Tab-separated table of C-alpha atoms in Angstrom:
chain	number	residue	atom	x	y	z
A	364	MET	CA	-63.759	26.917	-49.448
A	365	LYS	CA	-61.300	28.393	-51.922
A	366	LYS	CA	-59.355	29.997	-49.067
A	367	ILE	CA	-59.062	26.620	-47.277
A	368	THR	CA	-57.906	24.927	-50.476
A	369	VAL	CA	-55.247	27.587	-51.095
A	370	SER	CA	-54.051	27.309	-47.492
A	371	ILE	CA	-53.695	23.530	-47.808
A	372	ILE	CA	-51.727	23.871	-51.030
A	373	VAL	CA	-49.365	26.464	-49.508
A	374	ALA	CA	-48.853	24.349	-46.369
A	375	THR	CA	-48.157	21.252	-48.458
A	376	PHE	CA	-45.642	23.180	-50.571
A	377	ILE	CA	-43.829	24.443	-47.468
A	378	ILE	CA	-43.681	20.948	-45.959
A	379	LEU	CA	-42.342	19.465	-49.182
A	380	CYS	CA	-39.631	22.155	-49.332
A	381	PHE	CA	-38.359	21.624	-45.806
A	382	LEU	CA	-38.932	17.874	-45.539
A	383	PRO	CA	-35.637	16.846	-47.278
A	384	GLN	CA	-33.695	19.273	-45.093
A	385	ALA	CA	-35.290	17.799	-41.988
A	386	PHE	CA	-34.258	14.292	-43.016
A	387	THR	CA	-30.805	15.516	-43.953
A	388	ALA	CA	-30.350	17.325	-40.654
A	389	SER	CA	-31.273	14.194	-38.700
A	390	SER	CA	-29.011	11.904	-40.766
A	391	GLU	CA	-26.010	10.568	-38.862
A	392	LYS	CA	-22.518	11.259	-40.169
A	393	VAL	CA	-19.592	8.870	-39.999
A	394	TYR	CA	-16.097	10.006	-40.967
A	395	VAL	CA	-13.709	7.275	-42.141
A	396	ILE	CA	-10.026	8.240	-41.874
A	397	PRO	CA	-7.506	5.913	-43.591
A	398	VAL	CA	-4.385	5.259	-41.508
A	399	GLU	CA	-2.154	3.641	-44.099
A	400	ASP	CA	1.519	3.090	-44.899
A	401	THR	CA	4.299	4.387	-42.654
A	402	VAL	CA	3.390	6.421	-39.593
A	403	GLU	CA	5.136	9.798	-39.840
A	404	LYS	CA	4.473	13.483	-39.265
A	405	GLY	CA	2.721	13.797	-42.615
A	406	LEU	CA	0.114	11.278	-41.453
A	407	LEU	CA	-0.315	13.312	-38.273
A	408	ALA	CA	-1.095	16.448	-40.301
A	409	PHE	CA	-3.631	14.539	-42.427
A	410	LEU	CA	-5.302	12.986	-39.384
A	411	ASN	CA	-5.524	16.326	-37.546
A	412	ARG	CA	-7.110	17.934	-40.596
A	413	SER	CA	-9.608	15.056	-40.909
A	414	ILE	CA	-10.606	15.160	-37.225
A	415	LYS	CA	-11.069	18.927	-37.378
A	416	GLU	CA	-13.282	18.528	-40.439
A	417	ALA	CA	-15.340	15.856	-38.650
A	418	GLU	CA	-15.772	18.149	-35.641
A	419	THR	CA	-16.840	21.044	-37.876
A	420	GLU	CA	-19.442	18.837	-39.593
A	421	LYS	CA	-20.615	17.518	-36.209
A	422	ALA	CA	-19.899	13.891	-37.079
A	423	ASP	CA	-21.388	11.189	-34.854
A	424	LEU	CA	-18.540	8.697	-35.272
A	425	ILE	CA	-14.974	8.501	-36.582
A	426	VAL	CA	-13.612	5.216	-37.924
A	427	LEU	CA	-9.837	4.806	-38.254
A	428	ASP	CA	-9.275	2.357	-41.115
A	429	ILE	CA	-5.834	1.065	-40.045
A	430	ASN	CA	-3.394	-0.790	-42.275
A	431	THR	CA	0.161	0.163	-41.345
A	432	PRO	CA	3.464	-1.565	-40.523
A	433	GLY	CA	4.269	1.183	-38.007
A	434	GLY	CA	6.668	4.075	-38.108
A	435	ALA	CA	7.958	6.961	-36.024
A	436	VAL	CA	7.274	6.811	-32.304
A	437	ASP	CA	7.015	10.588	-31.906
A	438	ALA	CA	4.462	10.826	-34.718
A	439	ALA	CA	2.414	7.962	-33.216
A	440	SER	CA	2.507	9.659	-29.808
A	441	ASP	CA	1.120	12.900	-31.258
A	442	ILE	CA	-1.540	10.988	-33.189
A	443	GLY	CA	-2.599	9.295	-29.949
A	444	LYS	CA	-3.037	12.712	-28.318
A	445	SER	CA	-5.164	13.920	-31.222
A	446	ILE	CA	-7.394	10.834	-30.965
A	447	THR	CA	-8.003	11.189	-27.239
A	448	LYS	CA	-8.524	14.963	-27.426
A	449	THR	CA	-11.678	14.894	-29.596
A	450	ASP	CA	-15.139	14.382	-28.109
A	451	ILE	CA	-16.315	12.341	-31.112
A	452	PRO	CA	-16.322	8.566	-30.444
A	453	ILE	CA	-13.521	6.855	-32.373
A	454	VAL	CA	-13.490	3.222	-33.482
A	455	ALA	CA	-10.350	1.568	-34.872
A	456	LEU	CA	-10.855	-0.981	-37.644
A	457	VAL	CA	-7.687	-3.057	-37.981
A	458	ASN	CA	-7.855	-3.827	-41.669
A	459	LYS	CA	-4.956	-6.240	-42.358
A	460	LYS	CA	-2.337	-4.961	-39.888
A	461	ALA	CA	-1.750	-2.526	-37.048
A	462	LEU	CA	1.855	-3.161	-36.104
A	463	SER	CA	4.278	-1.186	-33.955
A	464	ALA	CA	3.125	2.471	-33.960
A	465	GLY	CA	-0.090	1.287	-35.651
A	466	ALA	CA	-0.926	-0.849	-32.602
A	467	TYR	CA	-0.424	2.170	-30.353
A	468	ILE	CA	-2.788	4.236	-32.513
A	469	ALA	CA	-5.440	1.497	-32.331
A	470	LEU	CA	-5.139	1.257	-28.542
A	471	ASN	CA	-6.015	4.953	-28.230
A	472	ALA	CA	-9.401	4.385	-29.901
A	473	ASP	CA	-12.556	3.895	-27.821
A	474	GLU	CA	-13.249	0.552	-29.488
A	475	ILE	CA	-11.263	-1.830	-31.687
A	476	TYR	CA	-12.572	-4.193	-34.356
A	477	MET	CA	-10.489	-6.460	-36.596
A	478	THR	CA	-11.011	-8.069	-39.987
A	479	PRO	CA	-10.323	-11.787	-40.571
A	480	GLY	CA	-6.603	-12.496	-41.017
A	481	SER	CA	-5.532	-9.164	-39.579
A	482	THR	CA	-2.884	-8.724	-36.858
A	483	MET	CA	-2.126	-6.184	-34.137
A	484	GLY	CA	1.018	-5.834	-32.020
A	485	SER	CA	4.788	-6.299	-32.418
A	486	ALA	CA	5.490	-2.795	-31.148
A	487	ALA	CA	9.160	-2.813	-30.171
A	488	VAL	CA	10.806	0.586	-30.549
A	489	ILE	CA	13.963	0.701	-32.687
A	490	ASP	CA	16.390	3.460	-33.605
A	491	GLY	CA	17.227	4.838	-37.067
A	492	SER	CA	19.788	2.054	-37.623
A	493	GLY	CA	17.254	-0.724	-37.084
A	494	ASN	CA	18.645	-1.680	-33.675
A	495	ALA	CA	16.826	-1.771	-30.358
A	496	ALA	CA	16.545	1.704	-28.875
A	497	ASP	CA	18.239	2.643	-25.609
A	498	ASP	CA	16.707	1.979	-22.186
A	499	LYS	CA	15.287	5.500	-21.915
A	500	ALA	CA	13.360	5.225	-25.184
A	501	GLN	CA	12.210	1.695	-24.348
A	502	SER	CA	10.942	2.819	-20.950
A	503	TYR	CA	9.003	5.722	-22.472
A	504	TRP	CA	7.411	3.513	-25.114
A	505	LEU	CA	6.383	0.841	-22.612
A	506	SER	CA	4.786	3.519	-20.453
A	507	ALA	CA	2.960	4.956	-23.476
A	508	MET	CA	1.627	1.527	-24.515
A	509	LYS	CA	0.487	0.815	-20.960
A	510	SER	CA	-1.250	4.181	-20.658
A	511	ALA	CA	-3.037	3.767	-24.020
A	512	ALA	CA	-4.444	0.402	-22.909
A	513	GLU	CA	-5.484	1.552	-19.422
A	514	GLN	CA	-7.344	4.673	-20.559
A	515	ASN	CA	-9.861	2.484	-22.407
A	516	GLY	CA	-10.164	-0.243	-19.763
A	517	ARG	CA	-7.862	-2.819	-21.355
A	518	ASP	CA	-5.446	-5.030	-19.462
A	519	PRO	CA	-2.091	-3.239	-19.901
A	520	LYS	CA	0.062	-6.371	-19.704
A	521	TYR	CA	-0.846	-7.341	-23.270
A	522	ALA	CA	0.039	-3.896	-24.596
A	523	MET	CA	3.373	-4.064	-22.775
A	524	ALA	CA	3.996	-7.559	-24.129
A	525	MET	CA	3.686	-6.094	-27.626
A	526	ALA	CA	6.771	-3.977	-26.889
A	527	ASP	CA	8.688	-6.143	-24.411
A	528	LYS	CA	9.574	-9.735	-25.289
A	529	SER	CA	10.547	-10.510	-21.688
A	530	ILE	CA	6.864	-10.580	-20.642
A	531	GLU	CA	5.460	-14.110	-20.662
A	532	LEU	CA	1.808	-14.810	-21.453
A	533	PRO	CA	1.196	-18.536	-20.880
A	534	GLU	CA	-2.547	-18.172	-21.594
A	535	LEU	CA	-1.613	-17.168	-25.161
A	536	ASP	CA	1.331	-19.566	-25.391
A	537	ILE	CA	3.740	-16.588	-25.639
A	538	THR	CA	7.271	-17.181	-24.319
A	539	ASN	CA	9.797	-14.519	-23.331
A	540	LYS	CA	11.496	-14.732	-26.715
A	541	GLU	CA	8.900	-13.049	-28.892
A	542	LEU	CA	6.790	-9.931	-29.024
A	543	LEU	CA	3.028	-10.260	-28.761
A	544	THR	CA	1.096	-10.034	-32.024
A	545	LEU	CA	-2.628	-10.652	-31.637
A	546	THR	CA	-4.868	-12.422	-34.102
A	547	PRO	CA	-8.569	-11.438	-34.255
A	548	LYS	CA	-9.576	-14.346	-31.992
A	549	GLN	CA	-6.780	-13.674	-29.482
A	550	ALA	CA	-7.683	-9.993	-29.416
A	551	GLU	CA	-11.293	-10.868	-28.583
A	552	ASP	CA	-10.204	-13.356	-25.907
A	553	VAL	CA	-8.103	-10.727	-24.072
A	554	GLN	CA	-10.747	-8.021	-24.706
A	555	TYR	CA	-8.517	-5.994	-27.007
A	556	SER	CA	-11.144	-6.261	-29.735
A	557	GLU	CA	-14.894	-5.830	-29.559
A	558	GLY	CA	-15.397	-8.189	-32.484
A	559	THR	CA	-14.376	-9.394	-35.936
A	560	VAL	CA	-16.089	-7.949	-39.016
A	561	ALA	CA	-15.629	-8.670	-42.701
A	562	ASN	CA	-15.382	-5.056	-43.818
A	563	LEU	CA	-16.337	-1.458	-43.074
A	564	ASN	CA	-19.981	-1.914	-44.073
A	565	GLU	CA	-20.419	-4.802	-41.647
A	566	LEU	CA	-18.817	-2.700	-38.922
A	567	LEU	CA	-21.266	0.146	-39.533
A	568	ASP	CA	-24.177	-2.304	-39.493
A	569	LYS	CA	-22.973	-3.750	-36.208
A	570	LEU	CA	-22.631	-0.298	-34.660
A	571	GLY	CA	-26.056	0.834	-35.907
A	572	TYR	CA	-24.817	3.297	-38.510
A	573	GLU	CA	-25.995	1.367	-41.566
A	574	ASN	CA	-28.059	4.319	-42.813
A	575	SER	CA	-25.548	6.998	-41.949
A	576	ASP	CA	-23.869	9.409	-44.297
A	577	VAL	CA	-20.312	8.010	-44.688
A	578	ILE	CA	-17.552	10.475	-45.597
A	579	THR	CA	-14.113	9.024	-46.332
A	580	THR	CA	-11.394	11.620	-46.077
A	581	LYS	CA	-8.684	11.530	-48.712
A	582	VAL	CA	-5.081	12.601	-48.636
A	583	SER	CA	-4.585	15.716	-50.774
A	584	TRP	CA	-1.681	15.947	-53.220
A	585	ALA	CA	0.048	18.383	-50.854
A	586	GLU	CA	-0.374	15.929	-47.974
A	587	HIS	CA	0.939	13.130	-50.199
A	588	ILE	CA	4.109	15.178	-50.681
A	589	ALA	CA	4.281	15.931	-46.962
A	590	ARG	CA	3.929	12.259	-46.054
A	591	PHE	CA	6.650	11.298	-48.514
A	592	VAL	CA	9.056	14.070	-47.541
A	593	THR	CA	8.712	13.621	-43.776
A	594	ASN	CA	9.405	9.895	-43.941
A	595	PRO	CA	12.506	9.223	-41.770
A	596	VAL	CA	14.117	7.314	-44.648
A	597	VAL	CA	13.465	10.031	-47.240
A	598	VAL	CA	14.773	12.994	-45.182
A	599	PRO	CA	18.513	12.062	-45.369
A	600	ILE	CA	18.129	11.170	-49.054
A	601	LEU	CA	16.693	14.593	-49.901
A	602	LEU	CA	19.357	16.396	-47.868
A	603	SER	CA	22.082	14.310	-49.516
A	604	ILE	CA	20.760	15.113	-53.002
A	605	GLY	CA	20.579	18.785	-52.065
A	606	GLY	CA	24.122	18.935	-50.698
A	607	LEU	CA	25.661	16.831	-53.470
A	608	GLY	CA	23.883	18.772	-56.208
A	609	LEU	CA	25.159	22.096	-54.919
A	610	VAL	CA	28.704	20.759	-54.493
A	611	ILE	CA	28.770	19.434	-58.059
A	612	GLU	CA	27.436	22.775	-59.273
A	613	LEU	CA	30.527	24.482	-57.849
A	614	TYR	CA	32.645	22.457	-60.264
A	615	THR	CA	30.682	23.315	-63.388
A	616	PRO	CA	31.045	26.498	-65.439
A	617	THR	CA	27.316	27.250	-65.688
A	618	PHE	CA	24.224	26.515	-63.609
A	619	GLY	CA	22.834	23.183	-64.750
A	620	LEU	CA	21.082	19.937	-63.891
A	621	ALA	CA	23.026	19.210	-60.688
A	622	GLY	CA	22.267	22.605	-59.180
A	623	SER	CA	18.609	22.369	-60.187
A	624	MET	CA	18.316	18.942	-58.549
A	625	GLY	CA	20.027	20.193	-55.400
A	626	ILE	CA	17.813	23.248	-55.018
A	627	GLY	CA	14.723	21.219	-55.979
A	628	ALA	CA	15.447	18.612	-53.290
A	629	LEU	CA	15.862	21.283	-50.617
A	630	LEU	CA	12.702	23.122	-51.713
A	631	LEU	CA	10.791	19.819	-51.607
A	632	PHE	CA	12.148	19.176	-48.113
A	633	PHE	CA	10.965	22.534	-46.778
A	634	TYR	CA	7.633	22.435	-48.616
A	635	GLY	CA	6.768	18.992	-47.230
A	636	HIS	CA	7.641	19.985	-43.678
A	637	LEU	CA	5.688	23.222	-44.082
A	638	VAL	CA	2.547	21.349	-45.193
A	639	ALA	CA	2.983	18.810	-42.391
A	640	GLY	CA	2.994	21.652	-39.888
A	641	LEU	CA	6.528	20.890	-38.740
A	642	ALA	CA	8.151	23.978	-40.201
A	643	GLY	CA	7.144	27.617	-40.193
A	644	MET	CA	8.248	30.462	-42.414
A	645	GLU	CA	11.020	31.226	-39.929
A	646	ALA	CA	12.867	28.055	-40.976
A	647	ILE	CA	12.716	29.046	-44.653
A	648	ILE	CA	13.797	32.624	-43.875
A	649	VAL	CA	16.793	31.422	-41.851
A	650	PHE	CA	17.745	29.047	-44.698
A	651	ILE	CA	17.580	31.849	-47.281
A	652	ILE	CA	19.693	34.100	-45.048
A	653	GLY	CA	22.288	31.324	-44.826
A	654	ILE	CA	22.418	30.918	-48.615
A	655	VAL	CA	22.768	34.696	-49.116
A	656	LEU	CA	25.647	34.859	-46.629
A	657	LEU	CA	27.433	32.008	-48.400
A	658	LEU	CA	27.067	33.803	-51.729
A	659	LEU	CA	28.415	37.012	-50.205
A	660	GLU	CA	31.420	35.044	-48.972
A	661	LEU	CA	32.408	34.453	-52.610
A	662	PHE	CA	32.759	38.204	-53.138
A	663	LEU	CA	33.794	39.305	-49.638
A	664	PRO	CA	36.392	36.782	-48.510
A	665	GLY	CA	37.296	36.556	-44.872
A	666	GLY	CA	35.496	33.440	-43.660
A	667	ILE	CA	33.156	35.019	-41.102
A	668	LEU	CA	30.156	35.372	-43.416
A	669	GLY	CA	30.648	31.825	-44.681
A	670	ILE	CA	30.721	30.367	-41.175
A	671	ILE	CA	27.619	32.305	-40.105
A	672	GLY	CA	25.821	31.326	-43.323
A	673	LEU	CA	26.636	27.648	-42.890
A	674	GLY	CA	25.472	27.808	-39.282
A	675	ALA	CA	22.188	29.447	-40.332
A	676	ILE	CA	21.548	26.669	-42.864
A	677	PHE	CA	22.065	23.965	-40.237
A	678	VAL	CA	19.806	25.822	-37.779
A	679	SER	CA	17.064	26.052	-40.414
A	680	PHE	CA	17.003	22.263	-40.757
A	681	PHE	CA	16.629	21.794	-37.004
A	682	LEU	CA	13.749	24.300	-37.010
A	683	THR	CA	11.774	21.869	-39.190
A	684	THR	CA	11.698	19.027	-36.671
A	685	ASP	CA	11.095	18.123	-33.060
A	686	ASN	CA	13.287	15.027	-33.339
A	687	TYR	CA	16.753	16.571	-33.160
A	688	VAL	CA	18.579	13.242	-33.001
A	689	GLN	CA	16.994	12.032	-36.234
A	690	MET	CA	17.712	15.340	-37.970
A	691	GLY	CA	21.302	15.292	-36.703
A	692	VAL	CA	21.848	11.813	-38.138
A	693	SER	CA	20.296	12.896	-41.445
A	694	LEU	CA	22.607	15.929	-41.655
A	695	ILE	CA	25.675	13.808	-40.879
A	696	ILE	CA	24.735	11.447	-43.718
A	697	ALA	CA	24.130	14.375	-46.083
A	698	CYS	CA	27.449	16.027	-45.178
A	699	ALA	CA	29.319	12.741	-45.709
A	700	VAL	CA	27.745	12.326	-49.146
A	701	ALA	CA	28.480	15.954	-50.098
A	702	LEU	CA	32.107	15.774	-48.934
A	703	GLY	CA	32.546	12.455	-50.733
A	704	GLY	CA	31.185	14.024	-53.903
A	705	ALA	CA	33.506	17.012	-53.507
A	706	PHE	CA	36.505	14.691	-53.105
A	707	VAL	CA	35.615	12.711	-56.229
A	708	MET	CA	35.088	15.875	-58.271
A	709	MET	CA	38.347	17.376	-57.022
A	710	LYS	CA	40.283	14.163	-57.644
A	711	PHE	CA	39.080	13.333	-61.126
A	712	PHE	CA	37.576	16.483	-62.593
A	713	GLY	CA	39.182	19.367	-60.719
A	714	LYS	CA	41.437	20.495	-63.597
A	715	ARG	CA	38.522	20.672	-66.004
A	716	MET	CA	36.279	22.759	-63.833
A	717	LYS	CA	36.424	26.495	-64.469
A	718	THR	CA	34.198	27.707	-61.648
A	719	LEU	CA	36.364	26.098	-58.985
A	720	ARG	CA	39.398	28.010	-60.196
A	721	LYS	CA	37.684	31.236	-59.195
A	722	MET	CA	37.352	29.982	-55.639
A	723	VAL	CA	40.502	27.911	-55.100
A	724	LEU	CA	44.117	29.017	-55.735
A	725	SER	CA	45.415	26.364	-58.119
A	726	ASP	CA	48.515	28.099	-59.526
A	727	SER	CA	51.913	27.278	-58.007
A	728	LEU	CA	54.622	29.939	-57.681
A	729	ASN	CA	57.680	28.107	-58.999
A	730	THR	CA	60.964	29.053	-60.627
A	731	GLU	CA	59.899	27.564	-63.970
A	732	SER	CA	57.005	30.030	-64.072
A	733	GLY	CA	59.344	32.937	-63.359
A	734	TYR	CA	58.669	33.251	-59.625
A	735	VAL	CA	61.462	33.427	-57.041
A	736	SER	CA	61.116	33.551	-53.275
A	737	ASN	CA	64.214	35.807	-52.935
A	738	GLN	CA	67.007	37.377	-55.001
A	739	ASN	CA	69.637	34.888	-56.169
A	740	ARG	CA	73.119	36.484	-56.352
A	741	TYR	CA	74.737	34.069	-58.759
A	742	GLU	CA	76.897	36.896	-60.171
A	743	LEU	CA	78.910	36.865	-56.922
A	744	ILE	CA	80.390	33.440	-57.581
A	745	GLY	CA	84.166	33.738	-58.011
A	746	LYS	CA	84.401	37.295	-56.684
A	747	GLU	CA	86.699	38.206	-53.824
A	748	GLY	CA	86.170	40.436	-50.823
A	749	VAL	CA	87.249	41.166	-47.273
A	750	THR	CA	85.507	40.126	-44.059
A	751	ILE	CA	84.072	43.124	-42.197
A	752	THR	CA	83.112	41.021	-39.181
A	753	PRO	CA	84.379	37.666	-37.953
A	754	LEU	CA	82.574	34.712	-39.580
A	755	ARG	CA	81.327	32.339	-36.870
A	756	PRO	CA	80.578	30.899	-39.466
A	757	SER	CA	78.170	33.692	-40.577
A	758	GLY	CA	79.072	37.325	-40.850
A	759	THR	CA	79.492	40.229	-43.276
A	760	VAL	CA	81.846	40.602	-46.214
A	761	SER	CA	82.602	43.656	-48.370
A	762	ILE	CA	82.645	42.864	-52.106
A	763	ASN	CA	83.047	45.772	-54.486
A	764	ASP	CA	82.083	48.183	-51.682
A	765	GLU	CA	78.823	46.220	-51.037
A	766	TYR	CA	78.173	44.625	-47.677
A	767	ILE	CA	76.862	41.079	-48.097
A	768	ASP	CA	75.799	38.563	-45.466
A	769	VAL	CA	77.724	35.333	-45.970
A	770	VAL	CA	78.701	32.089	-44.262
A	771	SER	CA	82.031	30.332	-44.296
A	772	GLU	CA	82.373	26.680	-45.178
A	773	GLY	CA	82.274	25.866	-41.504
A	774	ASN	CA	85.534	27.218	-40.105
A	775	TYR	CA	86.041	30.416	-38.142
A	776	LEU	CA	87.420	33.391	-40.049
A	777	ALA	CA	88.662	36.568	-38.379
A	778	LYS	CA	88.028	40.162	-39.465
A	779	ASP	CA	89.978	41.639	-42.431
A	780	VAL	CA	90.523	38.231	-44.060
A	781	LYS	CA	90.457	37.991	-47.836
A	782	VAL	CA	87.741	35.567	-49.026
A	783	LYS	CA	86.239	34.314	-52.248
A	784	VAL	CA	82.616	33.401	-53.030
A	785	MET	CA	82.449	29.686	-53.782
A	786	LYS	CA	78.698	29.128	-54.315
A	787	VAL	CA	75.286	30.700	-53.927
A	788	GLU	CA	72.287	28.676	-52.643
A	789	GLY	CA	69.244	30.938	-52.671
A	790	SER	CA	69.931	33.611	-50.061
A	791	ARG	CA	72.936	31.655	-48.729
A	792	VAL	CA	76.340	32.953	-49.997
A	793	VAL	CA	79.233	30.615	-49.120
A	794	VAL	CA	82.832	31.955	-48.968
A	795	ARG	CA	86.297	30.456	-48.430
A	796	LYS	CA	89.553	32.051	-47.235
A	797	VAL	CA	91.665	32.976	-50.273
A	798	LYS	CA	94.918	31.452	-49.058
A	799	ASP	CA	93.132	28.161	-48.596
A	800	LEU	CA	92.318	28.026	-52.288
A	801	PRO	CA	94.421	25.569	-54.371
A	802	THR	CA	97.125	27.077	-56.619
A	803	GLU	CA	97.223	26.498	-60.377
A	804	GLU	CA	100.194	24.156	-59.943
A	805	GLU	CA	98.250	22.133	-57.307
A	806	VAL	CA	95.304	21.944	-59.641
A	807	LYS	CA	97.601	20.648	-62.441
């Protein structure tokens, strides 16, 4: 009897120990990934990290909590690929707005739900200047929107109408003058939304995950920096600060605030792109090589090292991106700002800056400073000599047994003619025939 009692106690203890783990193992996991603010490469890095974490934890569902005005097309395209690549079901919850690139991200999800008052659409592609992109970019974007809709069984004409205002949708009272932006009811009517829910909890209840373990991924501080730095608006600003800071530093006697800001901006640029996965160590190495070559140019003049160094710096920036046009525009803006700063410093502060004087020749070689470009023979004025060669009008004259190159006052003079030096203009010695000189009586 005692043995049976002990066995029951041991069995009960074992069951109690493993019972919580059994419940935990069977609990469903839902990963909620916020898709907020501007769509850029930093968001892509965050989303990839979140999806990988969900796959590692064997999540049953991923919810994209979308509230974005849109952003970079290339970043949205890569995000769409990441969404469709995973085997975990993905549901997009349009929480307030999924516009432009945000609409494309939502269309790549398996299902779409919207909250009351939210909107989805208005996905025209524009360039960095805010104007409509060229035909090639428009065609690519329309094809991408169409493909995103078709892969999940949605009518592609509505996705294309979000990006092309020429498409008419009379059933939605949409003319060919406006882009399609769907309300929750319209989205349900055209089967672009599976339903309207008040919030995330209601969505989970509707999908049968009310008792699931919900994990909301958060953007780390490093990813916050990456998202900020990789923003298409911020990139040219950082490069401009970097270039302008270094230019100003050239005009100051010691390393100071401007140089620190310039180097800090460039380090922030590379760090953000490194975290976002856009840049590797090769970009930073090439940049450092460029800086070293420019510094060597200060001590080993010749120009070659400076040109190679400047080229290496430009190459390093292009190694941090896959959008070469955008990076090119950013560099043009940064160069314009840096050159403008250099002009202002040279114009108004150049004489006060000591460091610049080591790099730029500012002294002029003038007569007042004791410099002469050639020997002035003013002592010859008034002296007489004899022509050794004919003067036509230039030739050679012997004065005190010294042969001197001279010119006559314009007339031809034969050999062995007595002449007198009338004036000296630099290296030009002007003579006149002696018999042509006025007599003392004529002068009186």
